[in-house]
Amino acid sequence: MSIEQHQSAATQRASRSLSGTWTLRLDPDDVGVEEGWTASDADWGSDDCLSVEVPHAWQEHQTCRDYTGVAWYRRRVTVDDVSDDSVALLRFGAVDYETTVWVNGVECGSNRGGYLPFEVEVTEALEPGENVVTLRVDDPEDIDEIPHGKQGDPWYTRVSGVWQDVSLETRPETHVDDVRVTPDLDDDTATVDVDVAGWDSSAAEALAVRVRVERDDEAVVTSDPVAVTTDEHDPTAGHTTTTVSLDDPAYWHPDDPVLYDVVVDLVDESGNAVDTYQDYFGMRSVSFAGRRLYLNGEPLFIRGALDQGYYPKTLYRPFEDDLFEREIQTAKELGFNLLRKHIKPAHPAWLEAADRLGILVWEEVANPGRYTERSKREVREQARGLVERDYNRPSVVAWSLYNEEWGIGHHHEETYVWDDPEKQETLGHLYEEATEWDPTRLVCDNSGWAHVATDINDYPRYFASPDRSAEWAADLDHILAHPHENYAAEWTDPHETPIVVSEFGTWGLCDTDRLRDRYDGNPPWFYHPFLVPEEFRGGDLDSHHLHLESGVRRSPAGFDERYADTALPEMFGDFSEAVETWQWREFVSLKDQIEELRRRDGLAGYVVTEWTDIEWEFNGILDYLREEKVFHDRFAEINGALCVTAEPDSHVGWAGEPFAVDLSVVNDTGTGGPATVEWTVRDGEQVVDSGVEEHTLESFGRTDLGTVSFVPEAPDGPRRLTVELAVDSEAGTTTNREHVVVAPRALPEQQAVSLFVGDDALAERLRGARYSLVDDIDEADVAVVTHVGDHVGEFVEHGAAVLLLPSGGEFHPRTNLFSYHELPPGENWNLASAMYAHDSPFLADLTGGKRLGWAFEGIFPNAVATDLHRDSDEIHVGYIEGWMANWGSPLAFRRIGDGTACTCTFPIGREYGEHAVATVLFDRLVADLATRGPERD
């Protein structure tokens, strides 16, 4: 090529969007190739074709919603002649799954993989004037060996087709193919690696690379031309590396996301540009030492959310302009500094917004369902491609290779990583490869458990607070003390690896009316066949899928009818009140969990599940439409860089006795120094106690503020008090609040209520209390029993009253008067999706609303009564899971013959006299039952 040709070639790099209207044709019998659909003059009849707007997923269209298999795309495009010294390429952002490309009937190339970009050269096939571009896309029904993330059974809607942009690009025949920038903050340099395609080694001496780094369109530094050498493995490719020094650079940080542009010119011997390639990067480092993470050399505590990148109707794409930007801005306003893009590569436009607006990203490959040679190979290829695509993105600080053994042991017919040395080798070697591909970021081998070699020792843990708050705290302490238990093999040191709780959370039902308005009716995912209970679809259950049938994932379809069959409609004025109550339950649970996480110095961060609701999973901080939930304005209190917490010894206590509350401030910023801390205890509007103290805050850590105490009064009965906190410091200002319940310990005067108590331990607690204990049940006003024998049954049927309680070692009474469903005493996904609600006079002054809260700390039930009759049973507390499944009650009354039985699965018997609320509730139930029993002389 002459110099003049090089100069003209520099103007030939151009890109033309081919997104827009295409024709889609389904091919369920896969006959398109045989019948010549690829020919430019092929007759695609209108009867079996759709006009679609690319990018799209074909599942967006009602007629294609459940379709899997082969589909074809076609459009016409008019082009000018491609010059002899240029190449033309069709570039696809992502097509799911396997794509073959024809231009004017000429097969030009193919690609396998649903999430990453690929290019097909079409230079020889293009003709001046009108051209026909044809695509065959195959997304098979069986995707077990295909990296697919959470598409399909048992999760979300399938995504198929051309779901990212398509463009026709022209470049000089010899052009810059890729640029990778590696910042080094130790000496403020950036190493720029440049790959050149279309390389002719005979022209090596005539071409060089010149690198220019710019900020705000002004040059920061320009390198001298650097020679390009032939790639030793590919004679048609060239490569060079140069390092540029930046004078006092600004480092990229979520609080100050400074970006630099890198402009790479391929120049001839006269210094004229043959080709120009542009990208951007940030001066940013991420590392760890011991259990601590560091960003740009400063301590980093992750405050993250799981972001699955699904959207109503449009699935993998935003449903409106600037939505990516709005999401990231909102996440930052709520205090998040990281989003974990879960089990599929992030949309490149989303990453660009993350880079520009400033939020950290933990990015993951899509996982397959089975472990085979093909799936193993495709995971590796996808991981390598993801690193190549996003190497220059400063927001990305971590990669995950597998998630919870999906595709490497999760399938029920396969061995777990825990038990399979060969799979452990696979994980370990893939980690080593990934750290070679990208030594600048953290690599997680298998998120969740069965780690082998990892830079993040992470845990998914699903508890509900305050239901299982003590168990949550104990679990965190166990994790910190025994990190090695999360490893199947120890290629890296568990005791020197940052610990992150990478999944946890609680559910809060969305505004279903607003959701239906968006879909003009029930969303199609209401009817996913894999959400239908097992008894209606047959088949055996394996251990991996047992929890799918436990009700949480029950099809949302019909939830209105199921709700109507519960006692909840009588407890709420309308359904919107139930939604609001459930969302506040979500916040209260997350508040406790996040505060426990932040108070532990040994943890490196957390990732809450999840950023938004996703189809049937309503555990988002935002709902599926990206709208706020009721707690939106309070969430930053617990999730901001500065957070003040109050930790009572107990949330329940006795009036007239001291309450002790530990105060602390967590400061994730580098600014410490003086702070004013104000605390106030209120009984409604009345101030019970208050104080103002001066402290010095630590930077990047927790500052204990000591213990404050107050002595509450409750002369007229139980009271619900609020502890309010406020901090004013150079690091910022923040507020928080905590609620406690107090009750008078002094017993009222002796009442004429005689009890038969069938439990010896409870009887000992009641001796000397307000009741007369009798040995003969027939002489009792109320029988309090843990099991029902014939005599107790006859006692009730003949008009008496009985209170049924669990014994000290059991979850529910032993009786045939009610049926029960046991609730796990520790971690459980179902409990995280559940809500207790009430409209009971027994509880109104204890809860401050229609949701059970901290008043029941330590006495939440481990079982609920089931098979209740909403029309005949008197139900005081309702329990529900997910989309109105597993309805039950821990507190209900039933007429048995002429008498009344009250079942109470709160352990109020064993806590009587010790736990204030348990004591109050017991007394109230007995007093009520005494009025229902037989009249006595």
XYZ file of N, CA, C and O in Angstrom, residues 80 278 316 451 476 611 701 713 758 763 836 921 923:
52
model
N -22.709 1.616 -0.160
C -21.817 2.018 -1.241
C -20.757 0.950 -1.431
O -20.637 0.015 -0.635
N -10.535 4.461 19.615
C -10.745 5.220 20.841
C -11.487 4.379 21.870
O -12.371 3.595 21.540
N -34.030 -8.344 28.852
C -32.640 -7.964 29.107
C -32.336 -6.506 28.776
O -31.210 -6.063 28.943
N -15.614 -23.298 47.713
C -14.501 -22.586 47.098
C -13.284 -23.498 47.011
O -13.118 -24.442 47.789
N -23.303 -15.288 61.558
C -22.220 -14.403 61.143
C -20.967 -14.645 61.980
O -19.845 -14.675 61.450
N -31.526 -5.931 44.133
C -31.718 -4.538 43.754
C -33.179 -4.262 43.368
O -33.772 -3.293 43.823
N -14.009 2.520 59.416
C -14.229 1.528 60.461
C -15.341 1.922 61.406
O -16.090 2.878 61.188
N -41.045 3.942 82.155
C -42.221 3.680 82.974
C -43.357 3.231 82.067
O -43.431 3.634 80.908
N -51.195 -28.287 82.479
C -50.744 -29.641 82.183
C -49.245 -29.763 81.980
O -48.755 -30.861 81.704
N -46.268 -24.720 85.160
C -46.956 -24.621 86.449
C -46.046 -23.983 87.490
O -46.490 -23.143 88.285
N -46.022 -12.130 58.878
C -47.054 -12.270 59.897
C -47.858 -10.969 59.942
O -47.278 -9.881 59.956
N -49.052 -11.427 76.782
C -49.909 -12.164 75.862
C -50.558 -13.351 76.561
O -51.759 -13.623 76.371
N -51.290 -13.632 79.741
C -52.337 -13.134 80.638
C -53.579 -12.724 79.865
O -54.713 -12.976 80.293
